[in-house]
PDB file of C-alpha atoms in Angstrom:
ATOM      1  CA  ARG A   1       0.242  -0.387   0.179  1.00 83.00           C
ATOM      2  CA  ASN A   2       0.519   3.790  -0.162  1.00 92.00           C
ATOM      3  CA  THR A   3       2.813   5.275   2.631  1.00 96.00           C
ATOM      4  CA  LEU A   4       2.872   8.701   3.733  1.00 95.00           C
ATOM      5  CA  TRP A   5       4.123  10.588   6.300  1.00 96.00           C
ATOM      6  CA  CYS A   6       5.130  14.381   7.331  1.00 96.00           C
ATOM      7  CA  GLU A   7       9.018  15.482   7.601  1.00 95.00           C
ATOM      8  CA  ARG A   8       9.520  18.966   9.136  1.00 95.00           C
ATOM      9  CA  VAL A   9      13.132  20.740   7.789  1.00 93.00           C
ATOM     10  CA  ALA A  10      14.588  24.219   8.155  1.00 91.00           C
ATOM     11  CA  GLY A  11      10.543  25.238   9.851  1.00 91.00           C
ATOM     12  CA  GLU A  12       8.203  23.670   6.747  1.00 94.00           C
ATOM     13  CA  GLU A  13       6.591  21.352   6.245  1.00 97.00           C
ATOM     14  CA  PHE A  14       6.624  18.611   3.459  1.00 98.00           C
ATOM     15  CA  VAL A  15       4.869  15.400   2.847  1.00 97.00           C
ATOM     16  CA  VAL A  16       6.109  12.369   1.453  1.00 98.00           C
ATOM     17  CA  LYS A  17       4.272   9.676   0.066  1.00 98.00           C
ATOM     18  CA  ARG A  18       5.488   6.077  -0.943  1.00 98.00           C
ATOM     19  CA  PHE A  19       3.783   4.693  -3.733  1.00 98.00           C
ATOM     20  CA  ALA A  20       3.415   0.449  -2.983  1.00 97.00           C
ATOM     21  CA  VAL A  21       5.949  -1.506  -4.898  1.00 96.00           C
ATOM     22  CA  PRO A  22       4.141  -2.156  -8.537  1.00 96.00           C
ATOM     23  CA  THR A  23       3.941  -5.904  -9.358  1.00 96.00           C
ATOM     24  CA  ARG A  24       7.000  -7.121 -11.837  1.00 94.00           C
ATOM     25  CA  PHE A  25       4.391  -6.566 -15.306  1.00 96.00           C
ATOM     26  CA  ASN A  26       3.953  -2.614 -14.277  1.00 96.00           C
ATOM     27  CA  ARG A  27       7.924  -1.902 -12.868  1.00 97.00           C
ATOM     28  CA  TRP A  28       8.798  -2.892 -16.902  1.00 97.00           C
ATOM     29  CA  VAL A  29       5.875  -0.846 -17.679  1.00 97.00           C
ATOM     30  CA  TYR A  30       6.854   2.216 -15.714  1.00 97.00           C
ATOM     31  CA  THR A  31      10.349   1.305 -16.620  1.00 97.00           C
ATOM     32  CA  PHE A  32      10.321   1.748 -20.478  1.00 96.00           C
ATOM     33  CA  PHE A  33       6.816   2.648 -21.561  1.00 97.00           C
ATOM     34  CA  ARG A  34       5.265   4.978 -18.947  1.00 96.00           C
ATOM     35  CA  PRO A  35       6.014   7.559 -16.481  1.00 97.00           C
ATOM     36  CA  SER A  36       5.565   6.507 -12.996  1.00 98.00           C
ATOM     37  CA  LYS A  37       2.960   8.087 -10.049  1.00 97.00           C
ATOM     38  CA  ALA A  38       5.511   9.732  -9.019  1.00 98.00           C
ATOM     39  CA  LYS A  39       6.107  11.256 -12.178  1.00 98.00           C
ATOM     40  CA  ARG A  40       2.993  11.599 -13.090  1.00 98.00           C
ATOM     41  CA  SER A  41       1.483  13.302  -9.536  1.00 98.00           C
ATOM     42  CA  TYR A  42       4.962  15.977 -10.165  1.00 98.00           C
ATOM     43  CA  ARG A  43       4.450  16.928 -14.280  1.00 98.00           C
ATOM     44  CA  TYR A  44       0.285  16.687 -13.206  1.00 98.00           C
ATOM     45  CA  SER A  45       0.716  18.720 -10.226  1.00 98.00           C
ATOM     46  CA  LEU A  46       2.726  21.848 -12.104  1.00 98.00           C
ATOM     47  CA  ARG A  47       0.175  21.552 -15.237  1.00 98.00           C
ATOM     48  CA  LEU A  48      -2.799  22.013 -12.854  1.00 98.00           C
ATOM     49  CA  GLU A  49      -1.134  25.347 -11.411  1.00 98.00           C
ATOM     50  CA  LYS A  50       0.132  25.933 -14.829  1.00 97.00           C
ATOM     51  CA  LEU A  51      -3.592  25.916 -15.468  1.00 97.00           C
ATOM     52  CA  GLY A  52      -4.566  28.041 -12.630  1.00 96.00           C
ATOM     53  CA  PHE A  53      -6.056  25.425 -10.328  1.00 98.00           C
ATOM     54  CA  PRO A  54      -4.391  25.198  -6.805  1.00 97.00           C
ATOM     55  CA  VAL A  55      -2.469  21.569  -6.128  1.00 97.00           C
ATOM     56  CA  ALA A  56      -0.359  21.114  -2.703  1.00 96.00           C
ATOM     57  CA  GLU A  57       2.901  22.351  -3.743  1.00 96.00           C
ATOM     58  CA  PRO A  58       5.194  19.993  -6.112  1.00 98.00           C
ATOM     59  CA  VAL A  59       8.027  19.381  -4.944  1.00 98.00           C
ATOM     60  CA  GLY A  60       9.960  16.901  -6.621  1.00 98.00           C
ATOM     61  CA  TYR A  61      10.478  13.327  -7.339  1.00 98.00           C
ATOM     62  CA  VAL A  62      12.703  10.030  -6.806  1.00 98.00           C
ATOM     63  CA  GLU A  63      12.566   6.514  -8.591  1.00 97.00           C
ATOM     64  CA  CYS A  64      14.099   3.831  -7.711  1.00 98.00           C
ATOM     65  CA  ARG A  65      14.971   0.638  -9.673  1.00 96.00           C
ATOM     66  CA  ARG A  66      16.409  -2.406  -9.189  1.00 95.00           C
ATOM     67  CA  GLY A  67      18.849  -3.332 -11.500  1.00 92.00           C
ATOM     68  CA  LEU A  68      17.402  -2.292 -14.358  1.00 92.00           C
ATOM     69  CA  LEU A  69      13.721  -2.367 -13.560  1.00 96.00           C
ATOM     70  CA  PHE A  70      11.936   0.887 -12.438  1.00 97.00           C
ATOM     71  CA  HIS A  71      11.030  -0.679  -8.104  1.00 97.00           C
ATOM     72  CA  THR A  72       9.546   1.727  -6.047  1.00 97.00           C
ATOM     73  CA  GLY A  73       8.143   5.639  -6.441  1.00 98.00           C
ATOM     74  CA  TYR A  74       8.319   8.654  -3.962  1.00 98.00           C
ATOM     75  CA  TYR A  75       6.509  12.378  -4.160  1.00 98.00           C
ATOM     76  CA  VAL A  76       7.600  14.940  -1.943  1.00 98.00           C
ATOM     77  CA  SER A  77       4.791  18.002  -1.914  1.00 98.00           C
ATOM     78  CA  ARG A  78       4.291  20.810   0.984  1.00 97.00           C
ATOM     79  CA  ARG A  79       1.817  20.149   3.250  1.00 96.00           C
ATOM     80  CA  VAL A  80      -1.860  21.964   2.639  1.00 96.00           C
ATOM     81  CA  PRO A  81      -2.546  22.791   6.438  1.00 95.00           C
ATOM     82  CA  HIS A  82      -6.633  23.123   5.549  1.00 97.00           C
ATOM     83  CA  PRO A  83      -9.054  20.849   6.146  1.00 97.00           C
ATOM     84  CA  THR A  84     -10.456  18.326   3.433  1.00 98.00           C
ATOM     85  CA  LEU A  85     -14.124  18.227   1.689  1.00 98.00           C
ATOM     86  CA  ALA A  86     -14.593  15.461   3.702  1.00 97.00           C
ATOM     87  CA  ASP A  87     -14.708  16.930   7.319  1.00 96.00           C
ATOM     88  CA  ILE A  88     -17.328  19.413   5.721  1.00 97.00           C
ATOM     89  CA  GLY A  89     -20.017  17.999   8.449  1.00 95.00           C
ATOM     90  CA  SER A  90     -17.823  20.189  10.803  1.00 96.00           C
ATOM     91  CA  GLU A  91     -19.265  23.540   9.453  1.00 97.00           C
ATOM     92  CA  PRO A  92     -22.459  25.339  10.406  1.00 97.00           C
ATOM     93  CA  PRO A  93     -25.022  24.350   7.612  1.00 95.00           C
ATOM     94  CA  ALA A  94     -25.098  27.766   6.051  1.00 96.00           C
ATOM     95  CA  ARG A  95     -21.273  27.584   5.492  1.00 97.00           C
ATOM     96  CA  GLN A  96     -21.993  23.948   3.998  1.00 97.00           C
ATOM     97  CA  LEU A  97     -23.747  25.771   1.099  1.00 97.00           C
ATOM     98  CA  GLU A  98     -21.647  28.299   0.967  1.00 97.00           C
ATOM     99  CA  ILE A  99     -18.271  26.193  -0.207  1.00 98.00           C
ATOM    100  CA  LEU A 100     -20.526  23.237  -1.335  1.00 98.00           C
ATOM    101  CA  ASP A 101     -22.080  26.114  -4.185  1.00 98.00           C
ATOM    102  CA  ALA A 102     -18.239  27.198  -4.633  1.00 98.00           C
ATOM    103  CA  PHE A 103     -17.054  23.707  -5.084  1.00 98.00           C
ATOM    104  CA  ALA A 104     -19.475  23.087  -8.337  1.00 98.00           C
ATOM    105  CA  ALA A 105     -18.497  26.130  -9.712  1.00 98.00           C
ATOM    106  CA  TYR A 106     -14.860  25.053  -9.520  1.00 98.00           C
ATOM    107  CA  THR A 107     -16.298  21.819 -10.401  1.00 98.00           C
ATOM    108  CA  VAL A 108     -17.089  22.879 -13.645  1.00 98.00           C
ATOM    109  CA  ALA A 109     -13.957  25.450 -14.175  1.00 98.00           C
ATOM    110  CA  LEU A 110     -12.285  21.957 -14.320  1.00 98.00           C
ATOM    111  CA  HIS A 111     -14.281  20.233 -16.243  1.00 98.00           C
ATOM    112  CA  GLU A 112     -14.082  23.476 -18.966  1.00 98.00           C
ATOM    113  CA  LYS A 113     -11.014  22.995 -18.614  1.00 98.00           C
ATOM    114  CA  GLY A 114     -10.321  19.736 -20.023  1.00 98.00           C
ATOM    115  CA  VAL A 115      -9.558  17.843 -16.660  1.00 98.00           C
ATOM    116  CA  LEU A 116     -10.413  14.736 -16.119  1.00 97.00           C
ATOM    117  CA  ASP A 117      -9.480  13.074 -12.334  1.00 97.00           C
ATOM    118  CA  TYR A 118     -10.259   9.407 -12.369  1.00 95.00           C
ATOM    119  CA  ASP A 119     -10.106   9.949  -8.339  1.00 95.00           C
ATOM    120  CA  TYR A 120     -11.916  12.996  -7.953  1.00 97.00           C
ATOM    121  CA  ASN A 121     -12.996  12.514  -3.709  1.00 96.00           C
ATOM    122  CA  PRO A 122     -13.406  14.995  -1.263  1.00 97.00           C
ATOM    123  CA  GLY A 123     -11.075  13.395   0.676  1.00 96.00           C
ATOM    124  CA  ASN A 124      -8.508  14.766  -2.175  1.00 97.00           C
ATOM    125  CA  ILE A 125      -9.869  18.257  -2.248  1.00 98.00           C
ATOM    126  CA  PHE A 126      -9.033  20.674   0.538  1.00 98.00           C
ATOM    127  CA  TYR A 127     -10.902  23.866   0.691  1.00 98.00           C
ATOM    128  CA  TYR A 128      -9.969  27.017   2.477  1.00 98.00           C
ATOM    129  CA  ARG A 129     -11.407  31.048   2.087  1.00 97.00           C
ATOM    130  CA  GLU A 130      -8.568  33.200   1.020  1.00 96.00           C
ATOM    131  CA  ASN A 131      -9.766  36.618   0.714  1.00 95.00           C
ATOM    132  CA  GLY A 132     -12.774  35.824   1.607  1.00 94.00           C
ATOM    133  CA  VAL A 133     -13.109  33.340  -1.749  1.00 96.00           C
ATOM    134  CA  TRP A 134     -13.766  29.466  -1.056  1.00 98.00           C
ATOM    135  CA  ARG A 135     -10.652  27.484  -2.766  1.00 98.00           C
ATOM    136  CA  PHE A 136      -9.711  24.655  -3.551  1.00 98.00           C
ATOM    137  CA  ALA A 137      -6.300  22.717  -3.832  1.00 98.00           C
ATOM    138  CA  LEU A 138      -6.241  19.369  -5.088  1.00 97.00           C
ATOM    139  CA  ILE A 139      -4.078  16.469  -3.401  1.00 96.00           C
ATOM    140  CA  ASP A 140      -3.386  13.078  -5.304  1.00 95.00           C
ATOM    141  CA  VAL A 141      -3.600  14.128  -8.818  1.00 97.00           C
ATOM    142  CA  ASN A 142      -1.370  11.208 -10.585  1.00 97.00           C
ATOM    143  CA  ARG A 143      -4.594   9.659 -11.831  1.00 95.00           C
ATOM    144  CA  MET A 144      -5.775  12.175 -14.339  1.00 97.00           C
ATOM    145  CA  THR A 145      -5.856  13.043 -18.047  1.00 96.00           C
ATOM    146  CA  PHE A 146      -5.860  16.359 -20.014  1.00 98.00           C
ATOM    147  CA  ARG A 147      -8.078  16.854 -22.589  1.00 96.00           C
ATOM    148  CA  ARG A 148      -7.422  20.455 -25.419  1.00 95.00           C
ATOM    149  CA  ARG A 149     -11.612  20.251 -24.952  1.00 97.00           C
ATOM    150  CA  ALA A 150     -13.707  20.961 -22.568  1.00 97.00           C
ATOM    151  CA  LEU A 151     -15.014  17.200 -21.119  1.00 97.00           C
ATOM    152  CA  ARG A 152     -18.445  15.491 -22.659  1.00 96.00           C
ATOM    153  CA  TRP A 153     -21.259  14.823 -19.998  1.00 96.00           C
ATOM    154  CA  ARG A 154     -20.152  11.145 -19.770  1.00 95.00           C
ATOM    155  CA  GLU A 155     -16.536  12.247 -19.101  1.00 97.00           C
ATOM    156  CA  CYS A 156     -18.061  14.963 -16.751  1.00 97.00           C
ATOM    157  CA  VAL A 157     -20.367  12.147 -14.899  1.00 96.00           C
ATOM    158  CA  GLY A 158     -17.773   9.684 -14.444  1.00 94.00           C
ATOM    159  CA  THR A 159     -15.691  12.493 -12.530  1.00 95.00           C
ATOM    160  CA  LEU A 160     -18.617  13.194 -10.061  1.00 97.00           C
ATOM    161  CA  ARG A 161     -19.631  10.009  -9.972  1.00 95.00           C
ATOM    162  CA  CYS A 162     -16.195   9.487  -7.676  1.00 96.00           C
ATOM    163  CA  LEU A 163     -17.902  12.372  -5.288  1.00 96.00           C
ATOM    164  CA  ASP A 164     -18.547   9.795  -2.527  1.00 93.00           C
ATOM    165  CA  TRP A 165     -20.762  12.050  -0.191  1.00 93.00           C
ATOM    166  CA  GLU A 166     -23.337  11.513   1.957  1.00 90.00           C
ATOM    167  CA  ARG A 167     -26.828  12.214  -0.720  1.00 89.00           C
ATOM    168  CA  PRO A 168     -27.404  15.998   0.872  1.00 93.00           C
ATOM    169  CA  TYR A 169     -24.059  17.216  -0.513  1.00 97.00           C
ATOM    170  CA  LEU A 170     -23.973  15.376  -3.451  1.00 96.00           C
ATOM    171  CA  ASP A 171     -27.378  16.737  -4.548  1.00 96.00           C
ATOM    172  CA  VAL A 172     -25.962  20.271  -3.888  1.00 97.00           C
ATOM    173  CA  VAL A 173     -23.563  19.973  -5.834  1.00 98.00           C
ATOM    174  CA  LEU A 174     -25.501  18.224  -9.060  1.00 97.00           C
ATOM    175  CA  VAL A 175     -27.589  21.052  -8.834  1.00 97.00           C
ATOM    176  CA  ARG A 176     -25.569  24.004  -8.502  1.00 98.00           C
ATOM    177  CA  TYR A 177     -23.169  21.991 -11.231  1.00 98.00           C
ATOM    178  CA  ALA A 178     -25.861  21.375 -12.893  1.00 98.00           C
ATOM    179  CA  GLU A 179     -27.461  25.071 -13.268  1.00 98.00           C
ATOM    180  CA  LEU A 180     -23.679  26.390 -14.638  1.00 98.00           C
ATOM    181  CA  ARG A 181     -23.558  24.101 -17.320  1.00 97.00           C
ATOM    182  CA  LYS A 182     -27.368  24.377 -18.056  1.00 96.00           C
ATOM    183  CA  TRP A 183     -27.971  20.807 -18.104  1.00 97.00           C
ATOM    184  CA  ASP A 184     -31.815  19.289 -16.316  1.00 97.00           C
ATOM    185  CA  TRP A 185     -30.496  18.592 -12.963  1.00 96.00           C
ATOM    186  CA  LYS A 186     -32.456  15.359 -12.796  1.00 96.00           C
ATOM    187  CA  ILE A 187     -30.789  14.017 -15.471  1.00 96.00           C
ATOM    188  CA  LEU A 188     -27.197  14.251 -14.758  1.00 96.00           C
ATOM    189  CA  SER A 189     -28.537  13.396 -11.077  1.00 95.00           C
ATOM    190  CA  GLY A 190     -29.378  10.367 -11.946  1.00 94.00           C
ATOM    191  CA  ALA A 191     -26.790   9.583 -13.836  1.00 95.00           C
ATOM    192  CA  VAL A 192     -24.246  10.347 -11.460  1.00 95.00           C
ATOM    193  CA  LEU A 193     -26.422   8.349  -8.928  1.00 93.00           C
ATOM    194  CA  LEU A 194     -26.483   5.035 -10.759  1.00 92.00           C
ATOM    195  CA  LYS A 195     -22.558   5.359 -11.746  1.00 91.00           C
ATOM    196  CA  GLN A 196     -22.578   5.262  -8.245  1.00 91.00           C
ATOM    197  CA  GLY A 197     -25.038   1.973  -7.976  1.00 87.00           C
ATOM    198  CA  ILE A 198     -27.109   4.136  -5.679  1.00 70.00           C
ATOM    199  CA  ASN A 199     -31.132   3.225  -5.709  1.00 54.00           C
ATOM    200  CA  LEU A 200     -33.171   5.714  -6.502  1.00 51.00           C
ATOM    201  CA  PRO A 201     -36.292   7.200  -4.763  1.00 47.00           C
TER     202      PRO A 201
END
């Protein structure tokens, strides 16, 4: 399994992620054909920053080999001193609605820039208030695809299905997201819930 720990250097906090050792087949893949998860984490973080989306600030990555083959990858980022959306339940109800509304708009912006995140769950998204505006920062970004166009309906549903929230939170986000895209929120919500395997009322 992946392992995370924090390191403090010169008064600054960093998070080190050690990715699980891949299968022998994937060790060949990461050596010759595809960037490792550590390398993708670093590259994709820089790309998201370039697109204007905050992330846990990337510091670097390390790839270790045994013989000729890739063996272990490490990724280092600055620690984000904010809660994740998985903890939104600790906020007062009125503030929850503010955050969810802002998050829906943030998600629309991601999708319109062609960012397809296959690990888009509340535990991977930090939230914080800056200059009176709710902002969000992504972590665990190695499972992404960047399109040169806005995401299509099916791709958006595929991303939104990762939001494994309780229904009240998810419903607020989906309704607001649909409003901003000028889509039918009932159809969108139904498609996402079906993808999640949730029985509709």
